[in-house]
mmCIF file of C-alpha atoms in Angstrom:
data_model
loop_
_atom_site.group_PDB
_atom_site.id
_atom_site.type_symbol
_atom_site.label_atom_id
_atom_site.label_comp_id
_atom_site.label_asym_id
_atom_site.label_seq_id
_atom_site.Cartn_x
_atom_site.Cartn_y
_atom_site.Cartn_z
ATOM 1 C CA UNK A 25 43.922 32.119 -1.094
ATOM 2 C CA UNK A 26 41.607 30.556 -3.780
ATOM 3 C CA UNK A 27 40.089 32.708 -6.510
ATOM 4 C CA UNK A 28 36.684 31.958 -5.032
ATOM 5 C CA UNK A 29 37.675 33.259 -1.509
ATOM 6 C CA UNK A 30 39.205 36.308 -3.080
ATOM 7 C CA UNK A 31 36.041 36.994 -5.029
ATOM 8 C CA UNK A 32 33.915 36.569 -1.868
ATOM 9 C CA UNK A 33 36.046 39.013 0.143
ATOM 10 C CA UNK A 34 36.077 41.574 -2.706
ATOM 11 C CA UNK A 35 32.165 41.445 -2.691
ATOM 12 C CA UNK A 36 31.792 41.650 1.097
ATOM 13 C CA UNK A 37 34.446 44.412 1.171
ATOM 14 C CA UNK A 38 32.379 46.384 -1.299
ATOM 15 C CA UNK A 39 29.290 45.962 0.751
ATOM 16 C CA UNK A 40 31.005 46.989 4.015
ATOM 17 C CA UNK A 41 32.455 50.006 1.955
ATOM 18 C CA UNK A 42 28.993 50.981 0.914
ATOM 19 C CA UNK A 43 27.877 50.840 4.490
ATOM 20 C CA UNK A 44 30.805 52.476 6.157
ATOM 21 C CA UNK A 45 31.007 55.611 3.875
ATOM 22 C CA UNK A 46 32.824 57.080 0.887
ATOM 23 C CA UNK A 47 36.303 56.934 2.528
ATOM 24 C CA UNK A 48 36.333 53.261 3.163
ATOM 25 C CA UNK A 49 34.696 52.613 -0.332
ATOM 26 C CA UNK A 50 37.420 54.619 -2.073
ATOM 27 C CA UNK A 51 40.153 52.657 -0.124
ATOM 28 C CA UNK A 52 38.566 49.343 -1.068
ATOM 29 C CA UNK A 53 38.394 50.421 -4.680
ATOM 30 C CA UNK A 54 41.948 51.470 -4.689
ATOM 31 C CA UNK A 55 43.055 48.080 -3.188
ATOM 32 C CA UNK A 56 41.008 46.140 -5.667
ATOM 33 C CA UNK A 57 42.506 48.248 -8.580
ATOM 34 C CA UNK A 58 46.088 47.528 -7.286
ATOM 35 C CA UNK A 59 45.318 43.696 -7.377
ATOM 36 C CA UNK A 60 44.869 44.051 -11.186
ATOM 37 C CA UNK A 61 43.264 41.323 -13.318
ATOM 38 C CA UNK A 62 44.397 38.101 -14.924
ATOM 39 C CA UNK A 63 45.720 38.529 -18.531
ATOM 40 C CA UNK A 64 43.438 37.074 -21.378
ATOM 41 C CA UNK A 65 44.129 33.442 -22.528
ATOM 42 C CA UNK A 66 46.525 33.582 -25.394
ATOM 43 C CA UNK A 67 45.893 30.973 -28.125
ATOM 44 C CA UNK A 68 47.780 31.330 -31.320
ATOM 45 C CA UNK A 69 46.046 31.237 -34.696
ATOM 46 C CA UNK A 70 47.780 28.106 -35.520
ATOM 47 C CA UNK A 71 46.629 26.327 -32.419
ATOM 48 C CA UNK A 72 43.093 27.826 -32.338
ATOM 49 C CA UNK A 73 41.123 25.217 -34.219
ATOM 50 C CA UNK A 74 42.639 22.279 -32.284
ATOM 51 C CA UNK A 75 42.001 23.945 -28.993
ATOM 52 C CA UNK A 76 38.423 24.783 -29.951
ATOM 53 C CA UNK A 77 37.701 21.241 -31.155
ATOM 54 C CA UNK A 78 39.066 19.670 -28.035
ATOM 55 C CA UNK A 79 37.000 21.998 -25.816
ATOM 56 C CA UNK A 80 33.815 21.299 -27.888
ATOM 57 C CA UNK A 81 34.483 17.521 -27.259
ATOM 58 C CA UNK A 82 34.653 18.044 -23.556
ATOM 59 C CA UNK A 83 31.451 20.185 -23.742
ATOM 60 C CA UNK A 84 29.661 17.580 -25.895
ATOM 61 C CA UNK A 85 29.184 19.856 -28.837
ATOM 62 C CA UNK A 86 29.282 17.788 -32.139
ATOM 63 C CA UNK A 87 31.322 19.782 -34.732
ATOM 64 C CA UNK A 88 30.899 19.073 -38.428
ATOM 65 C CA UNK A 89 32.452 20.671 -41.391
ATOM 66 C CA UNK A 90 30.779 21.664 -44.656
ATOM 67 C CA UNK A 91 32.594 22.872 -47.740
ATOM 68 C CA UNK A 92 29.633 25.217 -48.961
ATOM 69 C CA UNK A 93 26.213 26.268 -47.935
ATOM 70 C CA UNK A 94 24.695 23.606 -50.197
ATOM 71 C CA UNK A 95 26.840 21.001 -48.542
ATOM 72 C CA UNK A 96 25.712 22.193 -45.102
ATOM 73 C CA UNK A 97 22.068 21.968 -46.095
ATOM 74 C CA UNK A 98 22.349 18.484 -47.428
ATOM 75 C CA UNK A 99 24.047 17.215 -44.243
ATOM 76 C CA UNK A 100 21.465 18.975 -42.128
ATOM 77 C CA UNK A 101 18.728 17.380 -44.195
ATOM 78 C CA UNK A 102 20.111 13.943 -43.816
ATOM 79 C CA UNK A 103 20.596 14.396 -40.035
ATOM 80 C CA UNK A 104 16.883 15.708 -39.557
ATOM 81 C CA UNK A 105 15.546 12.734 -41.602
ATOM 82 C CA UNK A 106 17.658 10.160 -39.870
ATOM 83 C CA UNK A 107 16.623 11.398 -36.310
ATOM 84 C CA UNK A 108 12.980 12.534 -36.994
ATOM 85 C CA UNK A 109 11.814 10.974 -40.333
ATOM 86 C CA UNK A 110 11.046 14.481 -41.373
ATOM 87 C CA UNK A 111 12.660 17.389 -43.046
ATOM 88 C CA UNK A 112 11.030 20.137 -40.985
ATOM 89 C CA UNK A 113 12.892 22.700 -38.723
ATOM 90 C CA UNK A 114 12.491 26.102 -37.396
ATOM 91 C CA UNK A 115 15.066 28.832 -37.874
ATOM 92 C CA UNK A 116 15.390 32.510 -36.853
ATOM 93 C CA UNK A 117 15.019 35.357 -39.201
ATOM 94 C CA UNK A 118 18.693 35.901 -39.550
ATOM 95 C CA UNK A 119 19.457 36.985 -43.083
ATOM 96 C CA UNK A 120 22.247 34.489 -43.203
ATOM 97 C CA UNK A 121 19.831 31.599 -42.477
ATOM 98 C CA UNK A 122 17.324 32.979 -45.088
ATOM 99 C CA UNK A 123 20.089 32.980 -47.715
ATOM 100 C CA UNK A 124 20.816 29.259 -47.205
ATOM 101 C CA UNK A 125 19.774 27.063 -50.259
ATOM 102 C CA UNK A 126 17.466 24.978 -48.164
ATOM 103 C CA UNK A 127 15.761 23.424 -51.292
ATOM 104 C CA UNK A 128 19.121 21.716 -52.143
ATOM 105 C CA UNK A 129 18.419 19.329 -49.264
ATOM 106 C CA UNK A 130 14.703 19.530 -49.318
ATOM 107 C CA UNK A 131 14.650 21.073 -45.707
ATOM 108 C CA UNK A 132 11.249 22.565 -44.936
ATOM 109 C CA UNK A 133 12.142 25.654 -42.797
ATOM 110 C CA UNK A 134 9.658 27.730 -40.687
ATOM 111 C CA UNK A 135 11.270 31.047 -39.948
ATOM 112 C CA UNK A 136 10.341 32.324 -36.453
ATOM 113 C CA UNK A 137 10.503 31.294 -32.800
ATOM 114 C CA UNK A 138 10.567 27.668 -31.722
ATOM 115 C CA UNK A 139 7.518 26.032 -30.124
ATOM 116 C CA UNK A 140 7.684 23.033 -27.866
ATOM 117 C CA UNK A 141 6.578 20.671 -30.604
ATOM 118 C CA UNK A 142 9.595 21.701 -32.890
ATOM 119 C CA UNK A 143 12.086 18.892 -32.663
ATOM 120 C CA UNK A 144 14.918 20.890 -34.542
ATOM 121 C CA UNK A 145 15.949 24.477 -34.336
ATOM 122 C CA UNK A 146 18.634 26.100 -36.468
ATOM 123 C CA UNK A 147 20.671 29.262 -35.451
ATOM 124 C CA UNK A 148 23.651 31.219 -36.805
ATOM 125 C CA UNK A 149 26.535 31.916 -34.386
ATOM 126 C CA UNK A 150 28.354 35.272 -34.684
ATOM 127 C CA UNK A 151 31.527 33.624 -33.519
ATOM 128 C CA UNK A 152 33.090 30.619 -31.795
ATOM 129 C CA UNK A 153 35.371 31.020 -28.717
ATOM 130 C CA UNK A 154 38.391 28.582 -28.462
ATOM 131 C CA UNK A 155 39.186 29.266 -24.920
ATOM 132 C CA UNK A 156 35.800 27.980 -23.638
ATOM 133 C CA UNK A 157 34.570 25.754 -26.615
ATOM 134 C CA UNK A 158 31.540 27.972 -27.049
ATOM 135 C CA UNK A 159 29.418 29.597 -29.649
ATOM 136 C CA UNK A 160 28.175 33.107 -29.307
ATOM 137 C CA UNK A 161 24.556 34.038 -30.409
ATOM 138 C CA UNK A 162 22.587 37.194 -30.049
ATOM 139 C CA UNK A 163 19.098 36.956 -28.539
ATOM 140 C CA UNK A 164 16.772 39.005 -30.737
ATOM 141 C CA UNK A 165 14.142 38.704 -33.559
ATOM 142 C CA UNK A 166 16.734 37.187 -35.825
ATOM 143 C CA UNK A 167 17.683 34.401 -33.418
ATOM 144 C CA UNK A 168 14.974 34.064 -30.740
ATOM 145 C CA UNK A 169 16.142 32.811 -27.431
ATOM 146 C CA UNK A 170 13.434 29.964 -27.567
ATOM 147 C CA UNK A 171 15.382 28.397 -30.425
ATOM 148 C CA UNK A 172 18.253 27.847 -28.110
ATOM 149 C CA UNK A 173 16.078 25.943 -25.516
ATOM 150 C CA UNK A 174 12.856 24.388 -26.718
ATOM 151 C CA UNK A 175 13.920 21.901 -29.488
ATOM 152 C CA UNK A 176 15.324 18.442 -28.839
ATOM 153 C CA UNK A 177 18.103 19.195 -31.295
ATOM 154 C CA UNK A 178 19.808 22.472 -31.846
ATOM 155 C CA UNK A 179 21.908 23.013 -35.013
ATOM 156 C CA UNK A 180 24.138 26.053 -35.121
ATOM 157 C CA UNK A 181 25.870 27.305 -38.254
ATOM 158 C CA UNK A 182 29.093 29.193 -37.964
ATOM 159 C CA UNK A 183 31.597 30.667 -40.615
ATOM 160 C CA UNK A 184 35.089 29.244 -40.371
ATOM 161 C CA UNK A 185 36.610 32.659 -40.240
ATOM 162 C CA UNK A 186 34.726 33.683 -37.142
ATOM 163 C CA UNK A 187 36.668 31.564 -34.596
ATOM 164 C CA UNK A 188 38.403 33.727 -31.912
ATOM 165 C CA UNK A 189 40.892 32.828 -29.319
ATOM 166 C CA UNK A 190 39.292 34.108 -26.124
ATOM 167 C CA UNK A 191 36.332 35.821 -24.537
ATOM 168 C CA UNK A 192 37.939 39.265 -24.796
ATOM 169 C CA UNK A 193 38.136 38.950 -28.620
ATOM 170 C CA UNK A 194 34.562 37.494 -28.649
ATOM 171 C CA UNK A 195 33.414 40.907 -27.052
ATOM 172 C CA UNK A 196 35.341 42.751 -29.787
ATOM 173 C CA UNK A 197 33.261 40.869 -32.465
ATOM 174 C CA UNK A 198 30.046 41.920 -30.656
ATOM 175 C CA UNK A 199 31.126 45.498 -30.554
ATOM 176 C CA UNK A 200 32.058 45.434 -34.308
ATOM 177 C CA UNK A 201 28.835 43.658 -35.447
ATOM 178 C CA UNK A 202 26.609 45.829 -33.328
ATOM 179 C CA UNK A 203 28.579 49.107 -33.942
ATOM 180 C CA UNK A 204 29.079 49.375 -30.213
ATOM 181 C CA UNK A 205 25.354 48.898 -29.329
ATOM 182 C CA UNK A 206 24.590 45.656 -27.467
ATOM 183 C CA UNK A 207 21.908 43.334 -28.924
ATOM 184 C CA UNK A 208 18.382 44.249 -28.144
ATOM 185 C CA UNK A 209 17.740 41.499 -25.621
ATOM 186 C CA UNK A 210 20.918 39.802 -24.739
ATOM 187 C CA UNK A 211 23.985 37.675 -25.708
ATOM 188 C CA UNK A 212 24.128 33.895 -25.201
ATOM 189 C CA UNK A 213 27.399 31.997 -24.890
ATOM 190 C CA UNK A 214 26.467 28.335 -25.455
ATOM 191 C CA UNK A 215 28.905 25.678 -24.415
ATOM 192 C CA UNK A 216 27.154 22.424 -24.935
ATOM 193 C CA UNK A 217 23.606 20.903 -24.836
ATOM 194 C CA UNK A 218 21.510 21.073 -21.802
ATOM 195 C CA UNK A 219 22.705 18.995 -18.885
ATOM 196 C CA UNK A 220 22.333 18.677 -15.192
ATOM 197 C CA UNK A 221 23.969 16.522 -12.328
ATOM 198 C CA UNK A 222 21.120 17.158 -9.937
ATOM 199 C CA UNK A 223 19.387 13.760 -10.698
ATOM 200 C CA UNK A 224 20.990 11.216 -8.229
ATOM 201 C CA UNK A 225 24.446 12.706 -9.190
ATOM 202 C CA UNK A 226 24.398 11.422 -12.721
ATOM 203 C CA UNK A 227 24.773 13.797 -15.696
ATOM 204 C CA UNK A 228 21.629 13.929 -17.717
ATOM 205 C CA UNK A 229 21.379 15.710 -21.158
ATOM 206 C CA UNK A 230 18.277 17.435 -22.207
ATOM 207 C CA UNK A 231 16.593 17.937 -18.806
ATOM 208 C CA UNK A 232 15.829 21.559 -19.584
ATOM 209 C CA UNK A 233 16.882 22.120 -23.108
ATOM 210 C CA UNK A 234 18.438 20.444 -26.310
ATOM 211 C CA UNK A 235 19.670 16.912 -25.988
ATOM 212 C CA UNK A 236 22.192 17.499 -28.682
ATOM 213 C CA UNK A 237 24.127 20.533 -30.047
ATOM 214 C CA UNK A 238 25.505 20.244 -33.558
ATOM 215 C CA UNK A 239 27.806 22.969 -34.890
ATOM 216 C CA UNK A 240 28.145 23.017 -38.693
ATOM 217 C CA UNK A 241 31.311 25.035 -39.734
ATOM 218 C CA UNK A 242 31.129 26.543 -43.288
ATOM 219 C CA UNK A 243 34.627 26.719 -44.629
ATOM 220 C CA UNK A 244 37.915 24.864 -44.863
ATOM 221 C CA UNK A 245 38.152 22.976 -41.581
ATOM 222 C CA UNK A 246 40.571 20.027 -42.002
ATOM 223 C CA UNK A 247 38.412 16.776 -41.893
ATOM 224 C CA UNK A 248 41.431 14.891 -40.372
ATOM 225 C CA UNK A 249 41.785 17.348 -37.567
ATOM 226 C CA UNK A 250 37.926 16.974 -36.858
ATOM 227 C CA UNK A 251 38.270 13.234 -36.631
ATOM 228 C CA UNK A 252 41.456 13.337 -34.563
ATOM 229 C CA UNK A 253 39.693 15.637 -32.010
ATOM 230 C CA UNK A 254 36.776 13.159 -31.636
ATOM 231 C CA UNK A 255 34.281 14.618 -34.049
ATOM 232 C CA UNK A 256 32.932 11.898 -36.425
ATOM 233 C CA UNK A 257 31.461 13.535 -39.436
ATOM 234 C CA UNK A 258 27.910 13.447 -40.772
ATOM 235 C CA UNK A 259 27.552 11.302 -43.963
ATOM 236 C CA UNK A 260 28.496 13.147 -47.067
ATOM 237 C CA UNK A 261 25.715 14.257 -49.373
ATOM 238 C CA UNK A 262 24.928 11.864 -52.245
#
């Protein structure tokens, strides 16, 4: 039996149990508990970055390395100017974004929520997930949800140390960073730019969100590994 059929039967069984009475509901709950759950995906620390970069390539996330915050700002500045002939971008009120040395690259940042006219939005990820090739962001005043959706280009910063192996570990990060309290509005796992296959069966990007998603990793990510996994790097700062 496929996983989809198993899930369908479990849901329908729960509905029937609710209709039939407590005895049937308890029996169904016991049967589901006996089935158990699949163990989490295990990815060793040594394999984590290569696994993540390959998943990001599949998801059309462009991953770039930066040796320092100043290096990251200069690379972002060059990208924004090349694409938009401007240095303007919108960023959330995250304290890590506020601490970036934007003047080093001449980036003109407006802090707040993105508007439809903003071509570039910048966010800060709480972690990356190797299992799915995703970045995890909170949706709150510090990182408004509109910054994930309204801009043509979405740039996400992430600390190199914050890559985890699987989704279970990602939720551990959420619990630690929020002291057990979920973010005010929600949590977003972003696994690539906006895309749809509804238009005559062809994959189209940017239909209802960013056309490109750039992940800038601050830390010691091997440039050779980035290139080998299909992530050509932004030009180095002058």
